[in-house]
Tab-separated table of C-alpha atoms (C1' of nucleotides) in Angstrom:
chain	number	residue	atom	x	y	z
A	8	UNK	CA	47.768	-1.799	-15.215
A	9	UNK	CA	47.044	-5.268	-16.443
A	10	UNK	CA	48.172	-8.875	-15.177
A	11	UNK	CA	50.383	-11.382	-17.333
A	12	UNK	CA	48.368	-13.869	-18.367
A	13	UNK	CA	50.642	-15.859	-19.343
A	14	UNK	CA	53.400	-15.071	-16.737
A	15	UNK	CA	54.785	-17.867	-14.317
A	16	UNK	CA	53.399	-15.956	-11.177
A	17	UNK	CA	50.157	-16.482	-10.380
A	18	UNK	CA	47.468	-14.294	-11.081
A	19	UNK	CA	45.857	-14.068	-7.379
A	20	UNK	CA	49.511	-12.792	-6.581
A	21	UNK	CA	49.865	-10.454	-9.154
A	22	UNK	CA	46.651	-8.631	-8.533
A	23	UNK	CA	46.869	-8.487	-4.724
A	24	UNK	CA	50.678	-6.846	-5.849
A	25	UNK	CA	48.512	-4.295	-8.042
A	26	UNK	CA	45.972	-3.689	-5.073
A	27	UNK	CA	48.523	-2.883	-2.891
A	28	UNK	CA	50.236	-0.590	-5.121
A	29	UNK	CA	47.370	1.094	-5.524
A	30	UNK	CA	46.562	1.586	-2.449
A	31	UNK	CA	50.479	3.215	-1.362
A	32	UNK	CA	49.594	5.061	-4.262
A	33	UNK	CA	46.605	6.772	-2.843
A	34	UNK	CA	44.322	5.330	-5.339
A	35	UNK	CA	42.878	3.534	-3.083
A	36	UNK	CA	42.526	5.603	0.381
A	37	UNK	CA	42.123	3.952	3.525
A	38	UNK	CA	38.430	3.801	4.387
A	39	UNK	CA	37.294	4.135	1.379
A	40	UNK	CA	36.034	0.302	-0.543
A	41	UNK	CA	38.416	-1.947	-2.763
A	42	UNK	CA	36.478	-2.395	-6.482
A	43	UNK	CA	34.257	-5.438	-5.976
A	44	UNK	CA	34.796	-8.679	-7.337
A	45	UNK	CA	32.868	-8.405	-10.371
A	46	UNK	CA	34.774	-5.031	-11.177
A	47	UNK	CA	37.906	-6.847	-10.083
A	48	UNK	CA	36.647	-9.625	-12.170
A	49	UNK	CA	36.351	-7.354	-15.546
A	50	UNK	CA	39.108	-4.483	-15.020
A	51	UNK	CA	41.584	-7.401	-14.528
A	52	UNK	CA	39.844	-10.351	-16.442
A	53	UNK	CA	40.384	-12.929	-13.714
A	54	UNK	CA	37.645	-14.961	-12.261
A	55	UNK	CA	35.521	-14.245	-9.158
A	56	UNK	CA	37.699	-17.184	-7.413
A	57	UNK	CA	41.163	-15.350	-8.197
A	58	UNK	CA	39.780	-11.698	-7.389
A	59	UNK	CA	38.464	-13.326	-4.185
A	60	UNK	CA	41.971	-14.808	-3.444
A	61	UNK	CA	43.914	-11.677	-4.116
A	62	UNK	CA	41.644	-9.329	-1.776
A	63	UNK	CA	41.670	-12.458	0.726
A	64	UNK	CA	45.529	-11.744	1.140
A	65	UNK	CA	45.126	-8.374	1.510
A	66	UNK	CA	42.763	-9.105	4.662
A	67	UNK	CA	45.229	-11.670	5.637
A	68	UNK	CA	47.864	-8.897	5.696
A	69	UNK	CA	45.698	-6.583	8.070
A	70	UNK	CA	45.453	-4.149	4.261
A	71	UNK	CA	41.498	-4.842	4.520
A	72	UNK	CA	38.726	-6.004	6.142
A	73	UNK	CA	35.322	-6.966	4.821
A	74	UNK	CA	31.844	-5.449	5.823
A	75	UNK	CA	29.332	-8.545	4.689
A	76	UNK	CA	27.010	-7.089	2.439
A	77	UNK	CA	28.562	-3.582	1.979
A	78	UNK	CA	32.144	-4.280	0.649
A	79	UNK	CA	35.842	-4.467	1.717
A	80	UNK	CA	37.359	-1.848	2.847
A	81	UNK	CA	40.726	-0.724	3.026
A	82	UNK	CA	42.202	-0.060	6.569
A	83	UNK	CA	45.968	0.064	6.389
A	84	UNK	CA	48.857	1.184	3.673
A	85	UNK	CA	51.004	-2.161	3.197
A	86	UNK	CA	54.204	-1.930	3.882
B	30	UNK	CA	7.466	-26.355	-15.535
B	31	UNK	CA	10.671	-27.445	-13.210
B	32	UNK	CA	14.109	-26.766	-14.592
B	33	UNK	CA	16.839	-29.375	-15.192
B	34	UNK	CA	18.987	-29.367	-11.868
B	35	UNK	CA	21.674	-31.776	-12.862
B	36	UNK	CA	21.418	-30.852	-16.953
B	37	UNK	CA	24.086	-29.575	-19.067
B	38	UNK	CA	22.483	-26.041	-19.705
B	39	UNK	CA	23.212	-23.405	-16.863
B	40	UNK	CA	19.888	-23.179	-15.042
B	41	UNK	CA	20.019	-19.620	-15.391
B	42	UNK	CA	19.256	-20.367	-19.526
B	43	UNK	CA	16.730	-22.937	-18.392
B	44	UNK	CA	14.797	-20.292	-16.708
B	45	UNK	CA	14.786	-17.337	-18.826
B	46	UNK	CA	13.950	-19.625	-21.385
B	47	UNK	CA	10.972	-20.875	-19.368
B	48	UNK	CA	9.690	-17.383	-18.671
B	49	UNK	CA	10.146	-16.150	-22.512
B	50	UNK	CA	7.582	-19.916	-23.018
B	51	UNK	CA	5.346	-17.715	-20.215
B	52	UNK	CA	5.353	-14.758	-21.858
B	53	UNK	CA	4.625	-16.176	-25.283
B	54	UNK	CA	1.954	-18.798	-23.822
B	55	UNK	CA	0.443	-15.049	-22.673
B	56	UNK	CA	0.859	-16.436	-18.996
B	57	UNK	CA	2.748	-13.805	-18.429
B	58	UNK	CA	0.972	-10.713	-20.034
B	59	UNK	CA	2.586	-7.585	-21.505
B	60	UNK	CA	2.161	-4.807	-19.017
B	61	UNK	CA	2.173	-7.367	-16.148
B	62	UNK	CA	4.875	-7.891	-13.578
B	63	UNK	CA	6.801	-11.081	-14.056
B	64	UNK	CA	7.105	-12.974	-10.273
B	65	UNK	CA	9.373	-11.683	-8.006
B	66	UNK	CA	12.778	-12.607	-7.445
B	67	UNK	CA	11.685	-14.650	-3.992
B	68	UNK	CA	8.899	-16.206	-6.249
B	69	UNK	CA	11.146	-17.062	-8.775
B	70	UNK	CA	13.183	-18.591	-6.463
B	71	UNK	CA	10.592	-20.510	-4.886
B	72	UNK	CA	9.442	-21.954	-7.569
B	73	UNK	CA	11.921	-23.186	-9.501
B	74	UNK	CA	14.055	-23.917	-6.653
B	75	UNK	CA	16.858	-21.631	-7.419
B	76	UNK	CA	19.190	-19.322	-5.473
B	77	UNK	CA	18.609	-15.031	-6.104
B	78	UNK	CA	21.728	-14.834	-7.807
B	79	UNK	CA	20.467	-17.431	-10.250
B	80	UNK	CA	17.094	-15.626	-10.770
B	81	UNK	CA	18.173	-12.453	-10.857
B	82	UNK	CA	20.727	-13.657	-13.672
B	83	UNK	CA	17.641	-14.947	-15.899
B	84	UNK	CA	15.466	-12.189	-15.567
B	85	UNK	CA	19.006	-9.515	-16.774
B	86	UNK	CA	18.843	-11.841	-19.989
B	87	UNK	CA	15.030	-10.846	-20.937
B	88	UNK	CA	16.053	-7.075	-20.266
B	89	UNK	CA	18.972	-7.718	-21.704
B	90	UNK	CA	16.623	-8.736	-24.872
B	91	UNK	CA	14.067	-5.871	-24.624
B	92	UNK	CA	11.257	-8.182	-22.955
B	93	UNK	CA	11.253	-6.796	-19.735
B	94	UNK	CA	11.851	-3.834	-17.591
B	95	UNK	CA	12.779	-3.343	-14.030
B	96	UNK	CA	10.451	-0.129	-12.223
B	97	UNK	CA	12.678	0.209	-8.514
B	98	UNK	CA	11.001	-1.116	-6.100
B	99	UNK	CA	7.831	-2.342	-7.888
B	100	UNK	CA	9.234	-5.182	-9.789
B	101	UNK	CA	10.212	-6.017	-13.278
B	102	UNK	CA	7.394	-5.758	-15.833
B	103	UNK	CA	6.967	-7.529	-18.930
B	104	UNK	CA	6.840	-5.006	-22.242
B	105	UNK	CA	7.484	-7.490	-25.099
B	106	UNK	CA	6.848	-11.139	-26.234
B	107	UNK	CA	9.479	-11.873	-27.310
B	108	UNK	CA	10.484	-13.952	-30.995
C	10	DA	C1'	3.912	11.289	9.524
C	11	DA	C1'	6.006	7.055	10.539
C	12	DA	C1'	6.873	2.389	10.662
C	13	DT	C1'	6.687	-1.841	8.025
C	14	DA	C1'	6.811	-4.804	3.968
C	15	DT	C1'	8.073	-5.792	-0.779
C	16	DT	C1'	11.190	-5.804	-4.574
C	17	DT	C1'	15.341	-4.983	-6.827
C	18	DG	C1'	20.431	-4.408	-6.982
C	19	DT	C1'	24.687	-5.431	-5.220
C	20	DA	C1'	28.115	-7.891	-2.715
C	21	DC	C1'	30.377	-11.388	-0.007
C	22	DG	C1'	31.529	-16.333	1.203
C	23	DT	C1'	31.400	-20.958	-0.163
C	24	DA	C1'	31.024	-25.237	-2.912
C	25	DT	C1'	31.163	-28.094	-7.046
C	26	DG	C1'	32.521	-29.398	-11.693
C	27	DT	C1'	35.660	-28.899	-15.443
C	28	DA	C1'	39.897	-27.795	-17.887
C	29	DT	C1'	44.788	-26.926	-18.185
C	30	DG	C1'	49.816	-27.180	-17.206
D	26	DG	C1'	48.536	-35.981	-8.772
D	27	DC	C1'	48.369	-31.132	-7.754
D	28	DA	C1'	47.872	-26.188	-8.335
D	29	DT	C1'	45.688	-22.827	-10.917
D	30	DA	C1'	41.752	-20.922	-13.147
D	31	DC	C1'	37.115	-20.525	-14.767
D	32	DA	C1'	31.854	-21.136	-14.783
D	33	DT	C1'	28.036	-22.085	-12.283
D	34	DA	C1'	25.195	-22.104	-8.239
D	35	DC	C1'	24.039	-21.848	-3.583
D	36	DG	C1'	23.078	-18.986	0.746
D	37	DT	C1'	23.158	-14.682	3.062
D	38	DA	C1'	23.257	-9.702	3.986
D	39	DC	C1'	22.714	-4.724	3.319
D	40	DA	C1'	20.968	-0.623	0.726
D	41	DA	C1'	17.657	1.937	-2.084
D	42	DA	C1'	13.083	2.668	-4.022
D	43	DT	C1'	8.428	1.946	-3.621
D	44	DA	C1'	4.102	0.542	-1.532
D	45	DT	C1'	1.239	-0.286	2.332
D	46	DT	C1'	-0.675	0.200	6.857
DNA sequence: AAATATTTGTACGTATGTATG
DNA sequence: GCATACATACGTACAAATATT
């Protein structure tokens, strides 16, 4: 699954899409970690800014919440 | 030795570059540790993530190795 | 044997500067 | 001018491995 690039929606957007679907998917199980930034960063070539973005809607939707120093962790399926 | 805070070369290139000079100079010694990431930091007044990123570069480059929870060691000078 | 300290690795949050559309 | 995006850098926090007391 990769972004557009070049696309007229912003990348933060897109990814925190992907995330999501990933997540309904099962790929991402609740309780378990989202990929950190730096993976974020290279399996979706965006910078550490955008990946930040993207996982801070997710915790803005109530989809995640962050442990400092451990990780974010999923804690909901979006709707 | 102090690095080049408002230059136009990332400090983290400053500072591996500084500690390949060390190594060369024989400052730092093959088979001796290099300083320690809070030393590092200390020293040439930059952040962990900064040092840490300098010292990847020389193991990056075969000049040093890391030995977990002992430190990084120097095992090359390198060209 | 156990608690403490040191060092590294990893990760988050934030800020600044620069470039592009 | 503003939003988007990237690179760099700071500070902080937790975990794992090792060393020390």
């Amino acid at each position: 699954v990769s972004l557009d690039h070049a696309g007229e929606t912003a990348l933060y957007l897109q990814l925190a899409e992907v995330l999501r679907q990933r997540i309904r998917a099962g790929d991402l199980a609740v309780g378990r970690p989202l990929p950190s930034l730096p993976t974020l960063m290279q399996s979706y070539d965006v910078s550490r800014g955008t990946a930040h973005r993207a996982v801070q809607l997710l915790i803005g939707e109530g989809t995640a919440r962050t442990a400092p120093g451990r990780g974010t962790f999923v804690i909901a399926v979006p709707s």
